[in-house]
mmCIF file of C-alpha atoms in Angstrom:
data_model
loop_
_atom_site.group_PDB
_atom_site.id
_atom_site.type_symbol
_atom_site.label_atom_id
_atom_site.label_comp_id
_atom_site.label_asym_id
_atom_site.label_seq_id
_atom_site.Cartn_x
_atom_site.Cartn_y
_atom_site.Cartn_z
ATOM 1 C CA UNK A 1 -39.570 27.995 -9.595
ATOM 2 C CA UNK A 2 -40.556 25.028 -7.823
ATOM 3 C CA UNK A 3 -38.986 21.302 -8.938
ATOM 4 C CA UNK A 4 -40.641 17.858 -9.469
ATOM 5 C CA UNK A 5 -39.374 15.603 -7.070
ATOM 6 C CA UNK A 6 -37.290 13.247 -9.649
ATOM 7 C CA UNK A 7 -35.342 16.266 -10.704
ATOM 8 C CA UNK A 8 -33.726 16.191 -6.889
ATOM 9 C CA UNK A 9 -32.933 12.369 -7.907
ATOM 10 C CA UNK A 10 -31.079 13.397 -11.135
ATOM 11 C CA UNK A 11 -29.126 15.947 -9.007
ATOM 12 C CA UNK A 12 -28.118 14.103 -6.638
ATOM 13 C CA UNK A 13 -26.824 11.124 -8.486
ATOM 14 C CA UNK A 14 -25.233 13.517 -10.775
ATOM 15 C CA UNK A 15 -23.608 15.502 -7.768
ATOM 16 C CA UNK A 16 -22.616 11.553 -5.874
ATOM 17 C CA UNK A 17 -21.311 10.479 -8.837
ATOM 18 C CA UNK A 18 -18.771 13.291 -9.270
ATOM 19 C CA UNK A 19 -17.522 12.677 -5.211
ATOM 20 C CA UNK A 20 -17.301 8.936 -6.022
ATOM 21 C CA UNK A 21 -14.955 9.971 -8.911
ATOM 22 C CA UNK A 22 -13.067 11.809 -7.341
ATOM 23 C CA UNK A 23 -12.175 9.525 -4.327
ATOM 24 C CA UNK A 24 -11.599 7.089 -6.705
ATOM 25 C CA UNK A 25 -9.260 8.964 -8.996
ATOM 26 C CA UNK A 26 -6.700 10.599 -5.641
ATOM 27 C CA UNK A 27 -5.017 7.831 -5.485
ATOM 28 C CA UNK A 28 -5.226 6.687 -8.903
ATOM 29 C CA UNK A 29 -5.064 9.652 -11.662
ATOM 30 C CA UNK A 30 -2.229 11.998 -12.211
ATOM 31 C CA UNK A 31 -2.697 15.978 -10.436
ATOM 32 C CA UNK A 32 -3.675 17.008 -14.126
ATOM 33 C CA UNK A 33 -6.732 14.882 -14.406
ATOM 34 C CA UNK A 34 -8.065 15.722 -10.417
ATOM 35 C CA UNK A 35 -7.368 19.081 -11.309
ATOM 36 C CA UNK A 36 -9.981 18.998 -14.098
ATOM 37 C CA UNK A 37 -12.046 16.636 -12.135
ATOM 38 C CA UNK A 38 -12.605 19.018 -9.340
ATOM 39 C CA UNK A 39 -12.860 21.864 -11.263
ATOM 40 C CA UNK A 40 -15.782 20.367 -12.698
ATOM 41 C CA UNK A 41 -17.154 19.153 -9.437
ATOM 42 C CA UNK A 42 -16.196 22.941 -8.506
ATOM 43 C CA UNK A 43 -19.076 24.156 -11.279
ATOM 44 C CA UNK A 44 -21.252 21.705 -10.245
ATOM 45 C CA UNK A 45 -21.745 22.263 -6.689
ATOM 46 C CA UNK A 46 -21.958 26.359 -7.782
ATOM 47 C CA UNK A 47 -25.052 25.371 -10.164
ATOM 48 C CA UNK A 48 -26.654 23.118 -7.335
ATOM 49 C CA UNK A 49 -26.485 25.928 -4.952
ATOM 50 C CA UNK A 50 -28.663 27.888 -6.864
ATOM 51 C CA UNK A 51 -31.563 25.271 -7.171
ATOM 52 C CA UNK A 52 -35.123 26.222 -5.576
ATOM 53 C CA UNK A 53 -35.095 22.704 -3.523
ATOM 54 C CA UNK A 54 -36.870 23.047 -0.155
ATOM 55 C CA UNK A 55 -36.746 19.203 0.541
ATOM 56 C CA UNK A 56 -34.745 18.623 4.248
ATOM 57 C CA UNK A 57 -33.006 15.545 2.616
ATOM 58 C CA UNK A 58 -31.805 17.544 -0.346
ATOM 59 C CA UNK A 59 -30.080 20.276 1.893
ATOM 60 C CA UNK A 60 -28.172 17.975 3.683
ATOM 61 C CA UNK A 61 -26.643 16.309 1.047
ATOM 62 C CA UNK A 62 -25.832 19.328 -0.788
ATOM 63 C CA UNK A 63 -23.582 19.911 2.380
ATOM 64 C CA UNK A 64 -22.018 16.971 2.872
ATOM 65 C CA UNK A 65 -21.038 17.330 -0.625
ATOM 66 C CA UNK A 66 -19.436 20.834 -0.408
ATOM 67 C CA UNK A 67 -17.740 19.210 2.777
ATOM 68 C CA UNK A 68 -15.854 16.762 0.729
ATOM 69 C CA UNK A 69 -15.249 19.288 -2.083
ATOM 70 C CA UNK A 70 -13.243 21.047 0.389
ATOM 71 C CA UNK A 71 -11.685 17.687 1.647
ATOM 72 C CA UNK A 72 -10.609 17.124 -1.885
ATOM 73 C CA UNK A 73 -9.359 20.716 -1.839
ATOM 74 C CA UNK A 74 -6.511 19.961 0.594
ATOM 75 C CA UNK A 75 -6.171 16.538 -0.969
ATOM 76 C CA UNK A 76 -4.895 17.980 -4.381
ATOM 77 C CA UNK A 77 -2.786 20.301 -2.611
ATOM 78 C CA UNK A 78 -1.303 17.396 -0.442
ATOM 79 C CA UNK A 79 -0.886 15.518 -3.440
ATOM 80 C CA UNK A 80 0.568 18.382 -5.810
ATOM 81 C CA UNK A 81 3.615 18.396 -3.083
ATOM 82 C CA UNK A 82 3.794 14.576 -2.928
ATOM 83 C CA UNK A 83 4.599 15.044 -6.417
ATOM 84 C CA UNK A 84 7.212 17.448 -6.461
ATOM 85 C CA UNK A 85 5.270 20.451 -8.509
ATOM 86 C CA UNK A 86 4.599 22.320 -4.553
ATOM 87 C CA UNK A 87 6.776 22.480 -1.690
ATOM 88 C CA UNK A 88 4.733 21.540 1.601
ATOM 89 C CA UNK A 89 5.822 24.917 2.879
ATOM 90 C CA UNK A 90 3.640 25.992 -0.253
ATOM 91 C CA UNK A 91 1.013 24.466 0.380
ATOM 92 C CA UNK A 92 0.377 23.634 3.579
ATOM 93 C CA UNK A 93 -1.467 26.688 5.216
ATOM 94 C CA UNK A 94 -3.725 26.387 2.198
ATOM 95 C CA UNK A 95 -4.448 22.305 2.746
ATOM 96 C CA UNK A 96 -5.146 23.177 6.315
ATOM 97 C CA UNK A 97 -7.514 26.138 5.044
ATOM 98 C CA UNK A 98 -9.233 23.524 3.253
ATOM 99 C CA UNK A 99 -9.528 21.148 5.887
ATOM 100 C CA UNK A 100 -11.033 23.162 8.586
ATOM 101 C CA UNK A 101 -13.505 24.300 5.960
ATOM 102 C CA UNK A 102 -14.530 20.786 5.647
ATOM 103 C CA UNK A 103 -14.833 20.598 9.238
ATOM 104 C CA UNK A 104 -17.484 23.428 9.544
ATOM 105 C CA UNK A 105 -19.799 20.748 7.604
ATOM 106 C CA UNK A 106 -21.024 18.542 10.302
ATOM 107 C CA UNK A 107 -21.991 15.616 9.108
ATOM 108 C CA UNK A 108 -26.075 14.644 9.076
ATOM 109 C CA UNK A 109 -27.863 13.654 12.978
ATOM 110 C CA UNK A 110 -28.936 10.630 12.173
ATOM 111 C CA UNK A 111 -31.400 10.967 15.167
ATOM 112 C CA UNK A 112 -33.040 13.598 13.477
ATOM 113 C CA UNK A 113 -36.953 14.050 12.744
ATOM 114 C CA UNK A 114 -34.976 14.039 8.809
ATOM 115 C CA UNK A 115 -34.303 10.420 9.776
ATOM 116 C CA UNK A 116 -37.087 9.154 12.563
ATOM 117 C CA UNK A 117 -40.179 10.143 10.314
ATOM 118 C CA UNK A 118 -38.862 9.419 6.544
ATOM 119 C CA UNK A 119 -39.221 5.715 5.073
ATOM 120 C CA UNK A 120 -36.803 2.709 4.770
ATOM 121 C CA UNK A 121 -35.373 4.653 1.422
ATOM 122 C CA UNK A 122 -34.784 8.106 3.270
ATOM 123 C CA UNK A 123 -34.114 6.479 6.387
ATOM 124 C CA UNK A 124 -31.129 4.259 4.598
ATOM 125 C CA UNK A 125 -29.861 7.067 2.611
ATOM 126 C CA UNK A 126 -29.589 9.375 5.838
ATOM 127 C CA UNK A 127 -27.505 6.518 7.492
ATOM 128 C CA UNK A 128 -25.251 6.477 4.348
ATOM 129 C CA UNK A 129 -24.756 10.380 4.323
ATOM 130 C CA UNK A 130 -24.001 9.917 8.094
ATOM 131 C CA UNK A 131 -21.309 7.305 7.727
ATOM 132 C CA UNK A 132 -19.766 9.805 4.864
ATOM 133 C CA UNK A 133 -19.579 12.478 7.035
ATOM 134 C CA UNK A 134 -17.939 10.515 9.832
ATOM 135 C CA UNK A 135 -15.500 9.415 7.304
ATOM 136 C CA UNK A 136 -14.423 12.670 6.212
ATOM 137 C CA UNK A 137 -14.180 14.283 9.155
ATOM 138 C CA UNK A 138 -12.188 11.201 10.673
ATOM 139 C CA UNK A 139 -10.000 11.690 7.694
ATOM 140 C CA UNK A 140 -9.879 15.380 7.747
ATOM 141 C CA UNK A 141 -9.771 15.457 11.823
ATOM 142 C CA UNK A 142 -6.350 13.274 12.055
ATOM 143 C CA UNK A 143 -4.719 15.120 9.693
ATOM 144 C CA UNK A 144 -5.230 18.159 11.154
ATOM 145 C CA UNK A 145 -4.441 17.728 14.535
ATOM 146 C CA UNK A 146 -1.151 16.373 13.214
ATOM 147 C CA UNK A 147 0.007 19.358 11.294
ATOM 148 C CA UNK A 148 -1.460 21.728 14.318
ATOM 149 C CA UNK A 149 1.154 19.656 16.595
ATOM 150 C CA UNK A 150 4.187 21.708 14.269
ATOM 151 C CA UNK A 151 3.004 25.002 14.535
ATOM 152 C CA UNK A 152 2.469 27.503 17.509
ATOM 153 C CA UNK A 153 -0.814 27.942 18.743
ATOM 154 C CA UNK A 154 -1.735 30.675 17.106
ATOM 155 C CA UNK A 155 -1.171 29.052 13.005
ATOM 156 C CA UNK A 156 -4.523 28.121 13.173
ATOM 157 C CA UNK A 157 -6.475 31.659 14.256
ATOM 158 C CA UNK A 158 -4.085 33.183 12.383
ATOM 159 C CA UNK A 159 -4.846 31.017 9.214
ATOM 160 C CA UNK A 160 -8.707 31.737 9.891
ATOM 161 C CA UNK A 161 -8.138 35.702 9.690
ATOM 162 C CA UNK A 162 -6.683 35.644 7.015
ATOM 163 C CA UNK A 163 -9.411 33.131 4.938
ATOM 164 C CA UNK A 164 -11.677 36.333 5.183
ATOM 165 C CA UNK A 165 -10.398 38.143 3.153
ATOM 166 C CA UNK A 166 -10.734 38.189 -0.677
ATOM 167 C CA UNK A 167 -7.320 38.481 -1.593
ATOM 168 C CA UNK A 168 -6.423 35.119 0.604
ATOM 169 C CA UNK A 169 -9.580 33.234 -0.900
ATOM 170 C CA UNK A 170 -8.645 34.257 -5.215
ATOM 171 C CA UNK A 171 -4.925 32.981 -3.962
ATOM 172 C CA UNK A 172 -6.324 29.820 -2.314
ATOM 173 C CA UNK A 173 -8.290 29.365 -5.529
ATOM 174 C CA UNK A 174 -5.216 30.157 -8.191
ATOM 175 C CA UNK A 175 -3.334 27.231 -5.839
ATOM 176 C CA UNK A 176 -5.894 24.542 -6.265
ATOM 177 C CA UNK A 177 -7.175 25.711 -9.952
ATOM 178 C CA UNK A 178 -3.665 25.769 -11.834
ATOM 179 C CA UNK A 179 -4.742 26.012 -15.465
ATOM 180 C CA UNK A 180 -4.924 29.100 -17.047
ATOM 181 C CA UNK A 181 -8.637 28.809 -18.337
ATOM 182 C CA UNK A 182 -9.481 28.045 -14.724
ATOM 183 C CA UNK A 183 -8.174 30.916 -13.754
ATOM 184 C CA UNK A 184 -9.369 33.360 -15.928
ATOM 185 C CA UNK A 185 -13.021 31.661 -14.638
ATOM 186 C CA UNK A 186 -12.409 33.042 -11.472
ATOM 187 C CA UNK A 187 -15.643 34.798 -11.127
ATOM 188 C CA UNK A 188 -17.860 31.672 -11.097
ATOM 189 C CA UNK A 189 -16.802 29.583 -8.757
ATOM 190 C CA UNK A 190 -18.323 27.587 -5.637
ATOM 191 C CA UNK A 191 -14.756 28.119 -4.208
ATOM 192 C CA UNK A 192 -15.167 32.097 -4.573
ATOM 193 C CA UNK A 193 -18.738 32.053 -3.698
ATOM 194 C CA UNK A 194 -20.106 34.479 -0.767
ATOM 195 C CA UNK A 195 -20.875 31.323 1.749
ATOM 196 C CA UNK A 196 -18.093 29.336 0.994
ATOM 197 C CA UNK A 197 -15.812 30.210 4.041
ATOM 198 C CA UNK A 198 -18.776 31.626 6.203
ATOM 199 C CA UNK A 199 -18.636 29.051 8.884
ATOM 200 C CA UNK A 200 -14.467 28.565 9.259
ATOM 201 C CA UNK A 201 -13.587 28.519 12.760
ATOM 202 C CA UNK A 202 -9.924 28.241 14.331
ATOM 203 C CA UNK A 203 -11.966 25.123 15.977
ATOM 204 C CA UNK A 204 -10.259 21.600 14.961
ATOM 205 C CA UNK A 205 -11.810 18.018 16.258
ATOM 206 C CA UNK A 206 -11.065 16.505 19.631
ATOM 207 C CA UNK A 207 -10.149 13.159 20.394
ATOM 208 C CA UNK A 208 -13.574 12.183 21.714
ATOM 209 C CA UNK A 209 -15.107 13.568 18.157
ATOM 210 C CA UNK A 210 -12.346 11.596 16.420
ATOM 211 C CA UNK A 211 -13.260 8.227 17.987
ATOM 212 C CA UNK A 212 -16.923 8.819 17.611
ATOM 213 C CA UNK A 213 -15.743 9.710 13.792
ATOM 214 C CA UNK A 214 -13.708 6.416 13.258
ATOM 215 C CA UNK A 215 -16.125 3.953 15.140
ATOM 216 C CA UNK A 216 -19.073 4.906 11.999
ATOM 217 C CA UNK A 217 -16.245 5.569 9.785
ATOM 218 C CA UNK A 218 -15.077 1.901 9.789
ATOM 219 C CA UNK A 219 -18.684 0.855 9.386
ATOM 220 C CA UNK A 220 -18.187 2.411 5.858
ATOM 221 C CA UNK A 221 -15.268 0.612 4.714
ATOM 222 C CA UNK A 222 -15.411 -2.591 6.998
ATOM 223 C CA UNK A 223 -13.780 -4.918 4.515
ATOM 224 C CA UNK A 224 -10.644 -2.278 3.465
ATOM 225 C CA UNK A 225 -8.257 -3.438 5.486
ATOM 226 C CA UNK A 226 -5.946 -0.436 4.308
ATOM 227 C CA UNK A 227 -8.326 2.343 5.755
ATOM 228 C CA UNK A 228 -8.800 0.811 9.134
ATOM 229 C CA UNK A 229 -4.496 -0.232 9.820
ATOM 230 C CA UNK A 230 -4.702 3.774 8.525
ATOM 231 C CA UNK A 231 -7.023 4.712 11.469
ATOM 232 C CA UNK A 232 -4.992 2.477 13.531
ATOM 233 C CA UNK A 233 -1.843 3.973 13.262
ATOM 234 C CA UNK A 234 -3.137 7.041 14.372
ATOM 235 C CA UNK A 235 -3.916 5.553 17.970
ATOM 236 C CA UNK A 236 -0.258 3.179 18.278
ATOM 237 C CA UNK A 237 3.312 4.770 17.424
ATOM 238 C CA UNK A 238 5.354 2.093 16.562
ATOM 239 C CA UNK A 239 8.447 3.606 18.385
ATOM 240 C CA UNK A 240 7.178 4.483 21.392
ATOM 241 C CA UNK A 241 4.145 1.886 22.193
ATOM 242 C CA UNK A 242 5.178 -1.650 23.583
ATOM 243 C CA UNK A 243 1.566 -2.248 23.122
ATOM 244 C CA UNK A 244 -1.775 -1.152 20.764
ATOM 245 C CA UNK A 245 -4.483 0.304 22.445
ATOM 246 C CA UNK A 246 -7.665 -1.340 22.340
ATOM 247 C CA UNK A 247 -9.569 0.240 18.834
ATOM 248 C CA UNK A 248 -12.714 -0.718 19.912
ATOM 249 C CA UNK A 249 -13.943 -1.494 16.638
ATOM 250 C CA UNK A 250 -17.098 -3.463 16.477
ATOM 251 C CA UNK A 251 -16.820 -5.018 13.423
ATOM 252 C CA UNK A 252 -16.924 -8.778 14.114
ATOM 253 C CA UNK A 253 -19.812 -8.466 17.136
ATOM 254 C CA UNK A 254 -21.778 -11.467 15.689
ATOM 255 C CA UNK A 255 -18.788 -13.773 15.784
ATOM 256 C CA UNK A 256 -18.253 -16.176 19.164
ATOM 257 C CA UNK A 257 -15.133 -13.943 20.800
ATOM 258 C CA UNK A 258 -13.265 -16.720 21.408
ATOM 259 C CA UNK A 259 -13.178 -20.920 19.995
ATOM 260 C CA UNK A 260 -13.072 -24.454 21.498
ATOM 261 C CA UNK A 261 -10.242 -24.729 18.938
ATOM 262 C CA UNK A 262 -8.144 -22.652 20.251
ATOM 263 C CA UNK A 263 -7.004 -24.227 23.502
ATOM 264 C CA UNK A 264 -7.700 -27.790 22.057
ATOM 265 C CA UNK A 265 -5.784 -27.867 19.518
ATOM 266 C CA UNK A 266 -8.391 -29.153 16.935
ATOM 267 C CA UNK A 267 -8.315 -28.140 13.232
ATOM 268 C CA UNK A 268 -12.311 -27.313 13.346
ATOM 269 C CA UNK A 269 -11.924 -25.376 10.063
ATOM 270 C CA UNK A 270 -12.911 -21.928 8.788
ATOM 271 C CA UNK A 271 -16.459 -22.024 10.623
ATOM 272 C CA UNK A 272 -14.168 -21.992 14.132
ATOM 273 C CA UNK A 273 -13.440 -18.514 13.142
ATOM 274 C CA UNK A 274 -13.424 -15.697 16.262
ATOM 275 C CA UNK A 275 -13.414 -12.450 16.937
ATOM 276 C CA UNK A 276 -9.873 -13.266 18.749
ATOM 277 C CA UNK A 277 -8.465 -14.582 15.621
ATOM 278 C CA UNK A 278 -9.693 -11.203 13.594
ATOM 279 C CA UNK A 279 -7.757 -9.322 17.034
ATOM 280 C CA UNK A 280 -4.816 -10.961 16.362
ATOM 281 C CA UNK A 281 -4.511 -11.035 12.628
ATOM 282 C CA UNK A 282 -5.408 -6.650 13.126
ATOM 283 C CA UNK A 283 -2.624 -6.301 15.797
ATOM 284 C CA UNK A 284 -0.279 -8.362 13.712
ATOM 285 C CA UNK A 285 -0.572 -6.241 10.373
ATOM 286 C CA UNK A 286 -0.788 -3.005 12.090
ATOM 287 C CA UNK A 287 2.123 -3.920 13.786
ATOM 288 C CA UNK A 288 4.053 -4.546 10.705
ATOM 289 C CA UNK A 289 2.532 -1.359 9.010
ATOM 290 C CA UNK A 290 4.371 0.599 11.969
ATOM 291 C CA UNK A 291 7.481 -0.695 12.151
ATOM 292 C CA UNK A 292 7.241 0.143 7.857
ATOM 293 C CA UNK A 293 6.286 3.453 8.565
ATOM 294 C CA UNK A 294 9.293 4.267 10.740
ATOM 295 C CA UNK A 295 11.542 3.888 8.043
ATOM 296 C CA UNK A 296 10.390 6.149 5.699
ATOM 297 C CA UNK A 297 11.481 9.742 4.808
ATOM 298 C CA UNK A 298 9.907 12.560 5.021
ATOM 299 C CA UNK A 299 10.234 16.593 5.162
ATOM 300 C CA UNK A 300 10.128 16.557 9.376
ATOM 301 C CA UNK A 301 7.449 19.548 8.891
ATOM 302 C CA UNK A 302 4.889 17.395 6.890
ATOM 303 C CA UNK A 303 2.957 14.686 8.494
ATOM 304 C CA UNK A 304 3.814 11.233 8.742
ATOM 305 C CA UNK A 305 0.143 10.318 7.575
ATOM 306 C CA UNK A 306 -1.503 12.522 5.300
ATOM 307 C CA UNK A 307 -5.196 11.206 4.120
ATOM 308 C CA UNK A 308 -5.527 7.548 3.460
ATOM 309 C CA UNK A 309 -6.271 8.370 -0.275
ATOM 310 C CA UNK A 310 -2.683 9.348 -0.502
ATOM 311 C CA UNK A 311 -1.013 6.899 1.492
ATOM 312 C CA UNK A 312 0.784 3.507 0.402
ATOM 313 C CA UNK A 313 -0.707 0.342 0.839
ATOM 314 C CA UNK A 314 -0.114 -0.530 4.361
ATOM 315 C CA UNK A 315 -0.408 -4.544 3.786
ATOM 316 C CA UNK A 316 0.119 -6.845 0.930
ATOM 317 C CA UNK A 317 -2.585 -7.989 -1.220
ATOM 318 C CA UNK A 318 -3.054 -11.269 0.174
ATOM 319 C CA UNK A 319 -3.518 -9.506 3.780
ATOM 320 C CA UNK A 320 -6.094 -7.707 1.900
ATOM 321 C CA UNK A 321 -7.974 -10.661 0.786
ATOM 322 C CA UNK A 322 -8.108 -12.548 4.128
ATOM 323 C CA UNK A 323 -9.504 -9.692 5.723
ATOM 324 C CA UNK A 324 -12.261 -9.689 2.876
ATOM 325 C CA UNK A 325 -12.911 -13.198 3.112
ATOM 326 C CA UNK A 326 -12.982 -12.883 6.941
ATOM 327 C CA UNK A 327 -15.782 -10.075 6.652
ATOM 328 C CA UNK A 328 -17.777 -12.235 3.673
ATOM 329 C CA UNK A 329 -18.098 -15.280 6.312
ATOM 330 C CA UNK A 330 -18.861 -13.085 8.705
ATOM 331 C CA UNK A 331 -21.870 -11.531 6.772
ATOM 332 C CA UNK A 332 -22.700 -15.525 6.008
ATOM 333 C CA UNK A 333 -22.930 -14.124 1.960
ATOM 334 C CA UNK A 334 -21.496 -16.866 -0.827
ATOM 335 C CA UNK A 335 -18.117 -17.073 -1.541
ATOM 336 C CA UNK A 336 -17.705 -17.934 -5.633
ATOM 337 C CA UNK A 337 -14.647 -20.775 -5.730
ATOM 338 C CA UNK A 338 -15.591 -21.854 -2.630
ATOM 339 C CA UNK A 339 -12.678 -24.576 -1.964
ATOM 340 C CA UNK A 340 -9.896 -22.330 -2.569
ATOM 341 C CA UNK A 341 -11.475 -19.604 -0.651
ATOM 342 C CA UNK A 342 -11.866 -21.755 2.509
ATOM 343 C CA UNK A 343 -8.128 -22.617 2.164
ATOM 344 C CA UNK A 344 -7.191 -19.076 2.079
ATOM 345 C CA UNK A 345 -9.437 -18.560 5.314
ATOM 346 C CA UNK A 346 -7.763 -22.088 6.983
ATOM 347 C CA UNK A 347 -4.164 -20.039 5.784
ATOM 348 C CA UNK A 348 -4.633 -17.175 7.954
ATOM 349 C CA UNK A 349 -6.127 -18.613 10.733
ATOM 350 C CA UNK A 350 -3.439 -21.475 10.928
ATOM 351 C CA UNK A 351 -1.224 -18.246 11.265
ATOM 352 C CA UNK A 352 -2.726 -16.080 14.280
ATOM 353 C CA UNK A 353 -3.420 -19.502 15.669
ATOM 354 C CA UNK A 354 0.305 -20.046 15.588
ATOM 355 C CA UNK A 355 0.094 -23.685 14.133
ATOM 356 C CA UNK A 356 3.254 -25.197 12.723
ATOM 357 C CA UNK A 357 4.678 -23.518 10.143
ATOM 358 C CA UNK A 358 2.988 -20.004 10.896
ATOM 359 C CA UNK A 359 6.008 -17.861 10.464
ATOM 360 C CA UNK A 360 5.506 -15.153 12.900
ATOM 361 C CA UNK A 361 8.176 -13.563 14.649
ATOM 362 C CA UNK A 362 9.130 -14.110 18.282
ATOM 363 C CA UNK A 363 9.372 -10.240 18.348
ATOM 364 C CA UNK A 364 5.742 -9.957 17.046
ATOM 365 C CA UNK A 365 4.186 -12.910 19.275
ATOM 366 C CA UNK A 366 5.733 -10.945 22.078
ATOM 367 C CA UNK A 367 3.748 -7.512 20.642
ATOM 368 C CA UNK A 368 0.792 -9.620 20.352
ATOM 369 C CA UNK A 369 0.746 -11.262 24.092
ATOM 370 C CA UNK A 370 1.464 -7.721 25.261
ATOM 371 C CA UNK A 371 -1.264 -6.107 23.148
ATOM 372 C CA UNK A 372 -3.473 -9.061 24.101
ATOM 373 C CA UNK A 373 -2.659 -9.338 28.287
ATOM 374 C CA UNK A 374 -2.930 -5.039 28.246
ATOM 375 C CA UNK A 375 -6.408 -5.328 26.926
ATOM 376 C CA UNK A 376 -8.230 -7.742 29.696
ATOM 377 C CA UNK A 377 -6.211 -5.601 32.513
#
């Protein structure tokens, strides 16, 4: 049976709306609730995949969204162990089993004729689904190639055999679906279903993918300053790197790169602000978020990063906010209480401008100057 065009809008929202709630509630909501959540999701995705829709658009949402079911797969799992109800041991073939089924969803071209002959509303929502994808598999993609670096060569092809068979899948499933009436659902299940695992390869992303991944994937979340000192600290190790590595991230293009202020010493105010200054307030925070990072405990057999979703906040709130603010001006948009706004702007900058009374560090001015003199080499 053929369907009306608005009943593909109902499904998708409905469909986006349960992904949205469920990268909202990782962080946020105890393993119970996600449990349920994705279950749900689960049942959802199942239905969908039954639907008589032939429209292009409509098929490549529908796998984008089974990509990040499986994301939030190993996410659950991750967390259940950060929690203390799973060992990583446990768990952590099964994440991983997860993960490279997310991988097997590329994300959308967005050179595609799906893209190049639709209008401005197809043409925007393609560009959204492709900045998705890039951020799941940048997220998926770093995590993997983390846990791969503990194993032997073979975990992974071994890992892959083994999905194929239906015994490994219904024990996969009774691992991420805990509660008994889930369970005893077994037999309708996106998770269980025929296609579910058909395209798992051994195959993880290189480091060329991953930087093509995280260049669109900050584009999504410009203005989180957590997610991008995340991607970050993927590229610098704080005990081995004198300097970061240039990130490349294009984020502040429209801004001057540097400011007469700078070497002259004038106070020209917030509209002096650079793309130097946002270079130097990134390599200062990231730098801090290292040094943090070394100091916490771990299982040595688990990763030191596990998906950003999980992860603690990797700067304080006000760091947050001055990176917001900093992204605002540079969009020109209005900033409500605009007087104490600009202060918190003139704050920041009087800091990676290293004013008096900044409060940096020799150690981390030193970090910075390196960072800074490695990049023009």
């Amino acid at each position: 049976m053929e369907h009306h065009p608005t009943d593909i809008n109902v499904y998708t929202h409905k469909v986006f709306a349960h992904c949205k709630q469920l990268l909202l509630w990782l962080p946020a909501k105890d393993v119970s609730d996600i449990t349920e959540a994705l279950h749900a999701f689960d049942q959802l995705l199942l239905n969908v995949a039954s639907l008589q829709f032939h429209q292009p658009q409509w098929t490549a949402f529908l796998s984008e969204m089974q990509g990040y079911f499986f994301f939030f797969c190993g996410c659950l799992l991750f967390k259940r162990s950060l929690k203390g109800q799973s060992t990583w041991k446990e768990i952590e073939g099964a994440a991983t089993l997860c993960y490279l089924a997310s991988v097997s969803y590329r994300p959308i071209d967005k050179h595609s004729d799906l893209y190049l002959q639709g209008d401005l509303t197809n043409r925007l929502f393609v560009k959204y689904l492709h900045k998705m994808g890039c951020y799941r598999l940048s997220q998926v993609g770093h995590v993997l190639c983390d846990v791969v670096k503990k194993h032997s060569s073979n975990w992974i092809y071994d890992l892959t055999v083994r999905c194929c068979t239906p015994q490994c899948k219904e024990q996969l499933y009774d691992l991420v679906f805990t509660f008994r009436d889930m369970r005893r659902g077994r037999g309708k299940s996106f998770l269980l279903s025929e296609n579910a695992f058909n395209n798992v390869t051994s195959t993880i992303p290189t480091k060329s993918d991953l930087a093509e991944y995280d260049q669109v994937s900050v584009l999504l979340n410009s203005t989180d300053l957590n997610s991008i000192i995340w991607l970050c600290l993927h590229y610098y190790n704080a005990t081995k790197d004198e300097a970061q590595p240039n990130y490349n991230f294009s984020l502040f293009d429209n801004l001057p790169y540097s400011s007469s202020s700078l070497s002259s010493g004038l106070n020209l105010g917030v509209e002096s602000l650079c793309q130097l200054d946002t270079e130097v307030f990134l390599i200062a925070v990231v730098y801090s978020a290292g040094r943090l990072l070394q100091q916490v405990r771990q299982e040595p057999s688990r990763p030191q990063l596990l998906p950003k979703v999980l992860c603690r906040q990797f700067c304080t709130p006000e760091q947050a906010e001055w990176w917001q603010l900093a992204c605002k001006f540079r969009e020109k948009l209005e900033l409500d209480n605009f007087t104490k706004l600009r202060l918190i702007l003139m704050r920041g900058l009087d800091t990676v401008r290293l004013t008096e009374g900044h409060g940096m560090s020799a150690s981390l001015i030193l970090h910075v100057a390196r960072t800074l003199q490695n990049k023009v080499i």
